[in-house]
Amino acid sequence: MCRWAAYRGNPLYLEELVSSPAHSLIEQSHCASRAKTATNGDGFGIAWYGDHPEPGRYRDILPAWSDCNLRSLARQIRSPLFLAHVRAATNGSTRRDNCHPFVHGSWSFMHNGQIAGFDRIRRKMETYLSDDLFHARTGTTDSEMLFLLAQEFGMAQDPVGAVSRAIGVIEQLAAEHEVSTLVRFTAAFSDGNALYAIRYATDHRPPTLYAAPMGGGYCLVSEPLNDDVDAWTEVPDGSAVMVTDAGMTMAAFSPAGLAAVA
């Protein structure tokens, strides 16, 4: 499993999540405490928003703890909205195109979890993609495919609903092809305005997700960044989170059926 952190609020330096805290994302890359695998060394990435609609992005296949450029960038880049991810590969080889966050237009997306039997349903998933989105795919992970499916199903107009439809299609395809129907999904995504996160699993055992106020906004993380346990709220299974200028809101989340996609 991977680890990630996302933030929306008053501009902060990336290092305030990535490298400075006692249990920063870099620390979690080699010593995660709330994941099945303590080491997340199969690459990393950051995406941040500034003066342009499209996010800036930096990714590499090195472990986050061994890349001196990451610490330097995190110390210098200040942003009101950013996503950061350290990878423990479950699908897809260790290469830059498979490192999160994934970007398409103004959207950025990162994921912790898995689609069971992805190799057996990948081809069917591809048939739902338009030519433009099919050719936008550069990596081989289940995470990028799910992101592009959500784009196809209307992420620009209805971000949470699009993810609901994408997961619904995946679960239905798995059932039709007698694949173990299991999606574990804890993800964050943004269009540069709002920050969204979803925690869901078919078997009700999703990867962890926590939220806390920070910097005039909110931080969403796989693991708390410090030992102040009272500051962090665990987001329940089957939840969607949205962070905007109005604050943080939470709602129930579940996959949509194929009828919602037709």
Coordinates of N, CA and C in Angstrom, one line a residue, residues 30 42 56-57 88 91 95 116 175 259:
H30 N 9.7 5.2 4.5 CA 10.5 4.1 4.9 C 10.1 3.6 6.3
D42 N 8.8 2.6 -3.9 CA 8.8 2.4 -5.4 C 8.5 3.7 -6.1
G56 N 1.7 21.9 -11.5 CA 3.0 21.5 -11.6 C 3.2 20.1 -11.1
R57 N 4.2 19.4 -11.6 CA 4.3 18.0 -11.1 C 5.8 17.6 -11.1
A88 N 4.1 2.2 -2.9 CA 4.5 0.8 -2.7 C 3.7 0.1 -3.8
N91 N 0.3 -2.8 -8.6 CA 0.1 -3.0 -10.0 C 1.0 -2.1 -10.8
R95 N 8.4 2.6 -12.6 CA 8.8 3.6 -13.7 C 8.1 4.9 -13.4
A116 N -8.5 -5.8 -7.4 CA -8.2 -7.2 -7.5 C -8.5 -7.7 -8.9
A175 N -17.4 -9.0 -11.4 CA -18.4 -10.0 -11.2 C -18.7 -10.8 -12.4
A259 N -26.3 1.1 -14.7 CA -27.4 1.9 -15.2 C -27.1 3.4 -15.1

